[in-house]
Structures are given as C-alpha cells and as structure tokens.
Amino acid sequence: MLGTDRTIPKDERIMAAAERVFSHKGYSQATLDEIIKIADTGKGTVYKYYQNKENLFYSLVLRKNKPFLEKLQAVAKMDCSFERKLRDYFMELVSFMHENAVIWQVLLFEMSGSASGWKLVRKKGCENQLEVKVTWGEPPTKAEVETVKRYYEVVHSEMAILQNILEGAVNAGVLKPLIDLHAWTGSIFFGIIMSVFHNSNIYDLETAEEMATVITDRFMYGASISRK
Amino acid sequence: MLGTDRTIPKDERIMAAAERVFSHKGYSQATLDEIIKIADTGKGTVYKYYQNKENLFYSLVLRKNKPFLEKLQAVAKMDCSFERKLRDYFMELVSFMHENAVIWQVLLFEMSGSASGWKLVRKKGCENQLEVKVTWGEPPTKAEVETVKRYYEVVHSEMAILQNILEGAVNAGVLKPLIDLHAWTGSIFFGIIMSVFHNSNIYDLETAEEMATVITDRFMYGASISRK
Amino acid sequence: MLGTDRTIPKDERIMAAAERVFSHKGYSQATLDEIIKIADTGKGTVYKYYQNKENLFYSLVLRKNKPFLEKLQAVAKMDCSFERKLRDYFMELVSFMHENAVIWQVLLFEMSGSASGWKLVRKKGCENQLEVKVTWGEPPTKAEVETVKRYYEVVHSEMAILQNILEGAVNAGVLKPLIDLHAWTGSIFFGIIMSVFHNSNIYDLETAEEMATVITDRFMYGASISRK
Amino acid sequence: MLGTDRTIPKDERIMAAAERVFSHKGYSQATLDEIIKIADTGKGTVYKYYQNKENLFYSLVLRKNKPFLEKLQAVAKMDCSFERKLRDYFMELVSFMHENAVIWQVLLFEMSGSASGWKLVRKKGCENQLEVKVTWGEPPTKAEVETVKRYYEVVHSEMAILQNILEGAVNAGVLKPLIDLHAWTGSIFFGIIMSVFHNSNIYDLETAEEMATVITDRFMYGASISRK
DNA sequence: GATGAATGAGGGTTCATTCAT
DNA sequence: GATGAATGAACCCTCATTCAT
C-alpha cells in the first residue's frame, strides 16, 4: 500500500496512486475508488488537490513531462555531432516511453480527439495556430478544446525539440532537405513510441541504447544495400 | 437509418451500426443503446449474435481485418520489385489505418494488455509462442489471456506480411541484413500507423500515395546527405 | 409500499412515489433512492421514463396541473354571476393548494429563480414576452432559462384564468377599473396560496368553501365599483 | 472581501458572509466553503460560534428579524390614524421582504414543517399553544420540533404586530368585526410577501411606498365599516 | 483558540446485461 | 426468435462535519 507511509503528503500519495492506476488501467477504466484505496485517502481529498479526474490525469502527465523535457533540451543543447545528438534524443525517448507507455498511449489517444468527432489541426502555413476541425457530430465546447489543446501541447513540446535538431542538421547540410519537416518529425517520433509500446523486451538501459543506435543508423542511412 | 433496410439480416445491421459507433466513439464511450438504435433492432438481439460488448468489438475487428489482410497478401505475392511491393504495402496500410483510425487505436491499446497488469510477450528465440508476463496484481484468467491474444494476433497478422516482404528483400540481397527483423518490422509498421493517426491531412488517395512513396524512399535510403 | 401492486405500470408507480417524496421533502432534500425504494423499482427505470430528477419533478407538476387547469377553466366558462365565479375559482384554488402545498411551494421557489441570481421578468408593455434579468453572478444557461420558464408557465396558466375573470368583470362594469391588472391578480393569487400554505386547519371542503366566500367578499367590497 | 477588515470580530464576519451567501443561494445550495471564503476565516471557526449550518442560518434569521421587529413595533406604537399605521406597516414589510426575499422564502418553507412529515398547528381556541401534528412517518424528535418552532415564532412575531393593529382598529370601530382575525392577518401578510417575491419591479422606496398605499386602500375599502 | 486538511456518506446519473413476454 | 423494460453496480463528484496541529 503506497499510502501507508504517513510522512508523504497526501497529494503526492494520490499522484503516485494515480500513476499506478492510470498506468495499469488507462483513463476510462481507471477509477477514483481504486486510486484512493491505494493512496489510502478519502475521496474528497483527491478533489481538494485536483479538480477532477481529468485534471488529475493531466497533472500526472505534466509532472512526468517536465523532467523529461529538461533532459531532451539538455540533449539538444549538447555540443556534439548531429548523429550523437539524435542518438541521445532517441535514447531518452525510448527510456521514457518504455516507463510511461500506457499513460502516453492514453495521452496520444485523447490528444487525437478523433473519438469525439473533431480534431485539432495546425493551420497550413501557420504552424503555431491550432484550429478545430469537426468531422462529425456536435462541435466541441470551449473547455473540451482547451483540454485537448493542453494534451497536444505536451506532445508537441517533446516533438519540437526533435524538429529543432533535425532542422539544424538540414541547415548544416548534414541531412537531405526535408520537405514538410513537421510530418517527418511526427513520423519518426511516433514510430519510436509505438515500437516501444509494443516491444516490452526493451526494458534495460543497454537495449535502449542499442535500439537508439539502430534507429539512428537506419534513419540516417536507410535500409537499402545500394545507394540511390 | 442503417437498420431500415429490412432485407439485411439483423446481425449485419448490428455489425454495421457497431462499426459506425465504435469508429466515432472508441470503445468505452460507445454504447449499445446507440448501436441498436442505428441498427434498428432489440438489445437482446445483440446478445444473441455476439456474446457481449467486447465480443461485438472483436467481431468487428475481424470483419474489417479480413479483406485488409487479403489485400496485403496480394501485394506480397505480386511479382515486382521490392521497392514497388513495399510502396504498395504502405499504401494499403495508410489507407486502411486512415479509414479505421479509432478502431485500430483501441485495438492496439487493448492488445498491449498492459491495461490489465500483464502482457503477452514473444518467447525469445521462439517467436510464435506467446507467454503471459505478469507485471503486477493477479494473473489474468484464461479467458482474459485469450482475449488479448486474439487482438495480438490480428495485429500480428498484418505485420507478418510486412516482415515477409522485408525478409525476402534481405535474402535477395536488396536490403542490408537486419538483426531482429521483427523489431524493425514493428518500428516501421507502428511508425506509419501513428503518423496516420496524427496526420488528419492525409485523407485522399493521392496523399496516401505520396506518403507511401516518401516513407519507402526514406526507409530505403535514409535521410543523411552523405553515405556511410 | 406503493410499489407492491404489480399491476400498476412502473412509470406510474414512480410518479406516485415521487409525489410522496417531493411532497414530504421538497426538491433538494428529496432523493431518488427514497423514491425508487417506495416505488419498488430500479434506479435506471426512473431514468428511462423521466430524463432526470428535475424532469421527474416537472412531470409531476404537469400531471397535477392538468386536471386543475381544466377545473379552473370550467369555472371561468360558467354562466353565472361574477361573484359566484370568483368564489368558485377561489374554492378550487384553496383545495388544490391545500393538497399540493409543498410541491407548489417548491415550484414557486424555483420559478422565482432568485436563488440563482437572475429572474424572469415580463417585458413592460409586452406581457407575453419574458426576459432574463441578471441580478448577480453568472447569467443562466439556455437550459436553465428554459426550466424556469416552464415553471413560470405552469403558474401563469393558473393565474391567467383569474386574470380573465377579473378582466371580464371590469369590462362588464362590475369592478372598478384596475390599473396593472396583472399585479392585482398576482397579489390575490399568491395571497390565497400563502394563506393556505400556512393554515393547516383548512382541510375539509366546508372550510375551503367558507374561506372562498370570505376572500371573495373581502375582495369585492374593496374592488367593487360601487363605492369610495 | 468582507473578511479583510481584521477589526471586525470573526463571528460577525461569518454572519455577514452567511447573509450574502444564503441570500444568493438559498439554503441547500449555500455552502460553508463559500461562506468561510468570504468571511476569510477557517471552517472550524464557524462551528465554534454556530453549531452547524442550520444554526448559522437560524442565527442569521434572528439577527435580521430583530431590527425589523423593532421597526414594526415602532409603527404599531405610532400615534396616528389606523390607515397611516397600516400603510407604514405595509411599507416596512414590503421593503424588508424585498431585501430578504430568498432568506425569508427559505424560512417560510422550513417553517411549514411539512417537509418533514409533520406540522406545527395552533390549538383551536388556544392560539398561543402549538401542537405537533404528524401527517406521515416517524414523529419528529424534540430537537426537530424545536427547530421548526423557532422558525414559526420568527414569522409569528412579525404577524402578531399586524394582528394587533387590526385588532385595535376593530375595537375602535374603524374596521368591521373580523371573525378569525388570525386567518385574515395571515392572508394579508402572506399575500404581500408573495407579491413581493414575485414582483421584482418593486425595488426602490418609491414603488414600495406606492405599493403600500394601494394595498392599504384595497384592504380598507373592502374591510371598512362604512359599507355594504 | 483558530485552522483547514481530511473525510466518506450520499448525491445524481450511466449503461452492460438479463429475462419475461 | 426477437424484444426492450427493468435492473443495480459502479461511476464521478459534493460538502457538512471533524479533529490533529
């Protein structure tokens, strides 16, 4: 029981319990009852610190994301070869996603918003602006948009760093010019994530490292034996 | 109303309605009430043809997967260049995943099994065997394992074909030897899927084609400007 | 137990139980748990027939109001002296309000809307139009306005008949011209209601009759044309 | 923030906050959280000075009633015509009820006691004695009776003064003899209150005055000795 | 004494599943 | 066989009240 340790503040105990439950059950299947049971606390306490279930989840995501982002930024700022930089980024990504697989799966699913009949799409040309695109049903409320936007920004914050690294490499003449850099970034980013999600045998540092190396190499030089 | 056409058997009307609803709402948010309303049938009828909600979802997945697999197999059997084959496989994958984004997202989530405290992992060396790996809590019942296994196998059936294509190319000396071919396959496969999930701007055949070409090219020759 | 009689349909059993509970506890203090216990039914059943608690209450009000309105209308259409007509109207009002004291008290309280920071006010000059007047806090949602409007209309339907009777009398020269007839009507109407609410000793037909006579008499010889 | 002024004692700050909140939200919708936030005090403090929510409400009622009663008594003691006295009483009543509409509405509702399956009824003939009349369910506990009795007495204290005025006028031969004076008093008293509750257009002194005049006039020339 | 973190019973509401018709 | 009325466990959330600090 996580909650048994009375020295840890309630809000942290709740957060820890939430992490465990969301990690195991995903969002919809997770229940506050289970969380408070693990945190050994009352139901009202959760609502004191976190407004509601969604906010608890979001808080968890933010909390996880913060140190992760810092690591990624540190990588981006490193003074070293592009290839090294890329490899390190991938390493961090692989480690993190392995540890937080379920939660980030939920995050990505919610972020896509597709299950609600609408999406957030970057405005063409103006990539910082997001616009709501309704595909069916009722348009979302402002609050709903805000929620998805927050999720979107979490993921985007992680991707943006990769995009920067790639951009730098293109400008430095190390990479072929990439049209639609953003799409490329997404493809790599999501590709790695999904691989991690579905390869549970990567769970130690060594394999993570190995995986990062392979991915980097493949990204850089491709799989073909011949040259184009 | 889909169900109005009385000539169509009930089970098919239910299936069609289920597709519509699951595609829109995902699994948890989908309700039988909405499905039967669209199918214009009684609630008991659903339980007659499909044991329960989960089974209905699975049946839908199977039904969608079948023609998709056939297309992929046709691609694999084509007598043409590896590159063409790859490109065509990607095309089919992109189209299909675009059309069935929400359902397959659910499928992948459920398949990961982590949502229940345990996973299915391929036995090292013996890749056809799956074993249950409990990460916490109670071990799953046989029925639960069976459920996840079924999802796993659906996805695996799609990936296997890609793996075959790659394997052939390696053997033919067109591709560099790929250690852990399975992991590679997963990486590519999931990378594409995720890109599709999160790029709503791919929605017509033309862009799908373009995307497939780019992916193929990148996979084959990499992004580096120089040769290794 | 009201619900024991299996021959009565569930929705009527629920309605009967709701009447009992709302009559006893008012709106806020009434709980669905108690209602379903009395109705001997499941909680979901309530939501099948009535969308939610508020709707259940409103349905109850409508159901009570309908026969009451018919009686009042019958009185208004009677071919007799104005005084007789008025007395009969009062009689019906007194009986009804005695029987449904708590429910109508709730109705009037909710209708006033004052506890929500806004009111429905008749537009000056244009008495059929209602407009929202915010006195403090957030303006109400459309749904909230609609709810209060419905309550308002129930009460108004009862008052309108009295107003008609009075108007007829003024036109016939039996009553002094009454400026702001609507306010007058309200004053009389609410005065009677409140008297009933707080005079539990009026509970038989005889006293109701007596009370009606007294009220009529008092009203007439203040309002009668023939003096001052 | 009402509570910011540190010179005012806590209990008064709480009372002021309670007035604001109960006036806005009614009883059930009012929360202690909002009250203590406005009062800028701790939750425990409320329970120190006032035992519980109900008691806080009652204390508020008493506090409001006291100066009001004094005004009414002053009116009753005035040395002037009955008509003037009546008009002034009405004026005070109208002003007060307008200002305290929500709180007094709650008060009247709770006072009726019917919300709990029993009522307080004046013993016939012996009007000062109250007896409990159970209409259904369990009889109330002594404490519950006491609570309702307290509310009853607040309202009665206001009505009693009107009754005195009327009684004096009857004895002085200004008014017709009124059988069941108490019922009459209630009818007038509650009639005015309800009119105020449901006429939000009375909100300044001038209209209050006007209203009082009209009511007086109407009452008088129906009740005046000089006719029929 | 004053506080406010913590509580948990209880509220309205949803929905997969059952079973009598 | 097909139905859909009925169910009730389970959900998220609120808030009056307590009590350790």
PDB file of N, CA, C and O in Angstrom, chain C residues 27-59:
ATOM      1  N   TYR C  27     -37.710  19.677  -2.937  1.00  0.00           N
ATOM      2  CA  TYR C  27     -36.937  19.204  -4.085  1.00  0.00           C
ATOM      3  C   TYR C  27     -35.525  18.770  -3.700  1.00  0.00           C
ATOM      4  O   TYR C  27     -35.131  17.628  -3.929  1.00  0.00           O
ATOM      5  N   SER C  28     -34.787  19.653  -3.104  1.00  0.00           N
ATOM      6  CA  SER C  28     -33.377  19.363  -2.814  1.00  0.00           C
ATOM      7  C   SER C  28     -33.218  18.185  -1.870  1.00  0.00           C
ATOM      8  O   SER C  28     -32.333  17.360  -2.038  1.00  0.00           O
ATOM      9  N   GLN C  29     -34.068  18.124  -0.884  1.00  0.00           N
ATOM     10  CA  GLN C  29     -33.934  17.074   0.127  1.00  0.00           C
ATOM     11  C   GLN C  29     -34.463  15.735  -0.362  1.00  0.00           C
ATOM     12  O   GLN C  29     -34.182  14.702   0.255  1.00  0.00           O
ATOM     13  N   ALA C  30     -35.261  15.776  -1.403  1.00  0.00           N
ATOM     14  CA  ALA C  30     -35.783  14.509  -1.931  1.00  0.00           C
ATOM     15  C   ALA C  30     -34.657  13.760  -2.623  1.00  0.00           C
ATOM     16  O   ALA C  30     -33.822  14.356  -3.291  1.00  0.00           O
ATOM     17  N   THR C  31     -34.633  12.450  -2.448  1.00  0.00           N
ATOM     18  CA  THR C  31     -33.600  11.670  -3.127  1.00  0.00           C
ATOM     19  C   THR C  31     -34.238  10.587  -3.984  1.00  0.00           C
ATOM     20  O   THR C  31     -35.298  10.054  -3.652  1.00  0.00           O
ATOM     21  N   LEU C  32     -33.561  10.301  -5.057  1.00  0.00           N
ATOM     22  CA  LEU C  32     -34.055   9.248  -5.930  1.00  0.00           C
ATOM     23  C   LEU C  32     -34.039   7.910  -5.216  1.00  0.00           C
ATOM     24  O   LEU C  32     -34.903   7.057  -5.476  1.00  0.00           O
ATOM     25  N   ASP C  33     -33.075   7.740  -4.350  1.00  0.00           N
ATOM     26  CA  ASP C  33     -33.009   6.487  -3.612  1.00  0.00           C
ATOM     27  C   ASP C  33     -34.308   6.229  -2.862  1.00  0.00           C
ATOM     28  O   ASP C  33     -34.824   5.114  -2.872  1.00  0.00           O
ATOM     29  N   GLU C  34     -34.808   7.255  -2.230  1.00  0.00           N
ATOM     30  CA  GLU C  34     -36.045   7.065  -1.489  1.00  0.00           C
ATOM     31  C   GLU C  34     -37.203   6.801  -2.448  1.00  0.00           C
ATOM     32  O   GLU C  34     -38.062   5.958  -2.189  1.00  0.00           O
ATOM     33  N   ILE C  35     -37.213   7.518  -3.530  1.00  0.00           N
ATOM     34  CA  ILE C  35     -38.296   7.339  -4.496  1.00  0.00           C
ATOM     35  C   ILE C  35     -38.324   5.916  -5.041  1.00  0.00           C
ATOM     36  O   ILE C  35     -39.366   5.266  -5.068  1.00  0.00           O
ATOM     37  N   ILE C  36     -37.162   5.424  -5.440  1.00  0.00           N
ATOM     38  CA  ILE C  36     -37.179   4.072  -6.017  1.00  0.00           C
ATOM     39  C   ILE C  36     -37.463   3.020  -4.956  1.00  0.00           C
ATOM     40  O   ILE C  36     -38.008   1.970  -5.257  1.00  0.00           O
ATOM     41  N   LYS C  37     -37.118   3.328  -3.736  1.00  0.00           N
ATOM     42  CA  LYS C  37     -37.412   2.376  -2.667  1.00  0.00           C
ATOM     43  C   LYS C  37     -38.928   2.268  -2.505  1.00  0.00           C
ATOM     44  O   LYS C  37     -39.483   1.174  -2.409  1.00  0.00           O
ATOM     45  N   ILE C  38     -39.580   3.413  -2.499  1.00  0.00           N
ATOM     46  CA  ILE C  38     -41.043   3.413  -2.368  1.00  0.00           C
ATOM     47  C   ILE C  38     -41.688   2.799  -3.601  1.00  0.00           C
ATOM     48  O   ILE C  38     -42.627   2.023  -3.509  1.00  0.00           O
ATOM     49  N   ALA C  39     -41.168   3.165  -4.753  1.00  0.00           N
ATOM     50  CA  ALA C  39     -41.764   2.657  -5.992  1.00  0.00           C
ATOM     51  C   ALA C  39     -41.404   1.195  -6.216  1.00  0.00           C
ATOM     52  O   ALA C  39     -41.961   0.540  -7.086  1.00  0.00           O
ATOM     53  N   ASP C  40     -40.475   0.715  -5.402  1.00  0.00           N
ATOM     54  CA  ASP C  40     -40.000  -0.668  -5.543  1.00  0.00           C
ATOM     55  C   ASP C  40     -39.514  -0.925  -6.973  1.00  0.00           C
ATOM     56  O   ASP C  40     -39.986  -1.827  -7.654  1.00  0.00           O
ATOM     57  N   THR C  41     -38.572  -0.129  -7.381  1.00  0.00           N
ATOM     58  CA  THR C  41     -38.083  -0.251  -8.751  1.00  0.00           C
ATOM     59  C   THR C  41     -36.577   0.048  -8.775  1.00  0.00           C
ATOM     60  O   THR C  41     -36.006   0.424  -7.754  1.00  0.00           O
ATOM     61  N   GLY C  42     -35.981  -0.160  -9.901  1.00  0.00           N
ATOM     62  CA  GLY C  42     -34.547   0.114 -10.023  1.00  0.00           C
ATOM     63  C   GLY C  42     -34.297   1.562 -10.384  1.00  0.00           C
ATOM     64  O   GLY C  42     -35.180   2.251 -10.891  1.00  0.00           O
ATOM     65  N   LYS C  43     -33.094   1.995 -10.131  1.00  0.00           N
ATOM     66  CA  LYS C  43     -32.782   3.394 -10.349  1.00  0.00           C
ATOM     67  C   LYS C  43     -32.829   3.740 -11.842  1.00  0.00           C
ATOM     68  O   LYS C  43     -33.309   4.803 -12.228  1.00  0.00           O
ATOM     69  N   GLY C  44     -32.359   2.823 -12.641  1.00  0.00           N
ATOM     70  CA  GLY C  44     -32.353   3.057 -14.075  1.00  0.00           C
ATOM     71  C   GLY C  44     -33.744   3.270 -14.641  1.00  0.00           C
ATOM     72  O   GLY C  44     -33.930   4.000 -15.616  1.00  0.00           O
ATOM     73  N   THR C  45     -34.705   2.633 -14.033  1.00  0.00           N
ATOM     74  CA  THR C  45     -36.079   2.744 -14.528  1.00  0.00           C
ATOM     75  C   THR C  45     -36.565   4.192 -14.484  1.00  0.00           C
ATOM     76  O   THR C  45     -37.268   4.646 -15.386  1.00  0.00           O
ATOM     77  N   VAL C  46     -36.198   4.864 -13.441  1.00  0.00           N
ATOM     78  CA  VAL C  46     -36.590   6.271 -13.328  1.00  0.00           C
ATOM     79  C   VAL C  46     -36.049   7.050 -14.524  1.00  0.00           C
ATOM     80  O   VAL C  46     -36.760   7.853 -15.133  1.00  0.00           O
ATOM     81  N   TYR C  47     -34.809   6.752 -14.869  1.00  0.00           N
ATOM     82  CA  TYR C  47     -34.174   7.493 -15.951  1.00  0.00           C
ATOM     83  C   TYR C  47     -34.677   7.067 -17.314  1.00  0.00           C
ATOM     84  O   TYR C  47     -34.444   7.736 -18.305  1.00  0.00           O
ATOM     85  N   LYS C  48     -35.324   5.918 -17.351  1.00  0.00           N
ATOM     86  CA  LYS C  48     -35.934   5.512 -18.606  1.00  0.00           C
ATOM     87  C   LYS C  48     -37.160   6.381 -18.902  1.00  0.00           C
ATOM     88  O   LYS C  48     -37.348   6.859 -20.008  1.00  0.00           O
ATOM     89  N   TYR C  49     -37.961   6.599 -17.876  1.00  0.00           N
ATOM     90  CA  TYR C  49     -39.219   7.306 -18.092  1.00  0.00           C
ATOM     91  C   TYR C  49     -39.085   8.815 -17.957  1.00  0.00           C
ATOM     92  O   TYR C  49     -39.796   9.567 -18.613  1.00  0.00           O
ATOM     93  N   TYR C  50     -38.200   9.223 -17.074  1.00  0.00           N
ATOM     94  CA  TYR C  50     -38.012  10.650 -16.856  1.00  0.00           C
ATOM     95  C   TYR C  50     -36.518  10.908 -16.972  1.00  0.00           C
ATOM     96  O   TYR C  50     -35.725  10.211 -16.362  1.00  0.00           O
ATOM     97  N   GLN C  51     -36.141  11.886 -17.719  1.00  0.00           N
ATOM     98  CA  GLN C  51     -34.716  12.068 -18.010  1.00  0.00           C
ATOM     99  C   GLN C  51     -33.839  12.222 -16.770  1.00  0.00           C
ATOM    100  O   GLN C  51     -32.727  11.710 -16.720  1.00  0.00           O
ATOM    101  N   ASN C  52     -34.319  12.934 -15.810  1.00  0.00           N
ATOM    102  CA  ASN C  52     -33.517  13.209 -14.619  1.00  0.00           C
ATOM    103  C   ASN C  52     -34.439  13.704 -13.505  1.00  0.00           C
ATOM    104  O   ASN C  52     -35.648  13.771 -13.673  1.00  0.00           O
ATOM    105  N   LYS C  53     -33.827  14.030 -12.404  1.00  0.00           N
ATOM    106  CA  LYS C  53     -34.607  14.406 -11.240  1.00  0.00           C
ATOM    107  C   LYS C  53     -35.509  15.607 -11.539  1.00  0.00           C
ATOM    108  O   LYS C  53     -36.691  15.602 -11.213  1.00  0.00           O
ATOM    109  N   GLU C  54     -34.919  16.593 -12.136  1.00  0.00           N
ATOM    110  CA  GLU C  54     -35.681  17.813 -12.402  1.00  0.00           C
ATOM    111  C   GLU C  54     -36.878  17.503 -13.287  1.00  0.00           C
ATOM    112  O   GLU C  54     -37.977  17.998 -13.069  1.00  0.00           O
ATOM    113  N   ASN C  55     -36.640  16.670 -14.276  1.00  0.00           N
ATOM    114  CA  ASN C  55     -37.708  16.330 -15.196  1.00  0.00           C
ATOM    115  C   ASN C  55     -38.798  15.520 -14.513  1.00  0.00           C
ATOM    116  O   ASN C  55     -39.980  15.649 -14.829  1.00  0.00           O
ATOM    117  N   LEU C  56     -38.390  14.693 -13.591  1.00  0.00           N
ATOM    118  CA  LEU C  56     -39.375  13.930 -12.817  1.00  0.00           C
ATOM    119  C   LEU C  56     -40.265  14.885 -12.051  1.00  0.00           C
ATOM    120  O   LEU C  56     -41.490  14.754 -12.037  1.00  0.00           O
ATOM    121  N   PHE C  57     -39.628  15.860 -11.436  1.00  0.00           N
ATOM    122  CA  PHE C  57     -40.397  16.846 -10.676  1.00  0.00           C
ATOM    123  C   PHE C  57     -41.345  17.615 -11.588  1.00  0.00           C
ATOM    124  O   PHE C  57     -42.531  17.777 -11.282  1.00  0.00           O
ATOM    125  N   TYR C  58     -40.808  18.040 -12.710  1.00  0.00           N
ATOM    126  CA  TYR C  58     -41.635  18.800 -13.643  1.00  0.00           C
ATOM    127  C   TYR C  58     -42.806  17.960 -14.158  1.00  0.00           C
ATOM    128  O   TYR C  58     -43.930  18.455 -14.283  1.00  0.00           O
ATOM    129  N   SER C  59     -42.546  16.701 -14.432  1.00  0.00           N
ATOM    130  CA  SER C  59     -43.607  15.819 -14.901  1.00  0.00           C
ATOM    131  C   SER C  59     -44.708  15.711 -13.856  1.00  0.00           C
ATOM    132  O   SER C  59     -45.903  15.712 -14.173  1.00  0.00           O
TER     133      SER C  59
END
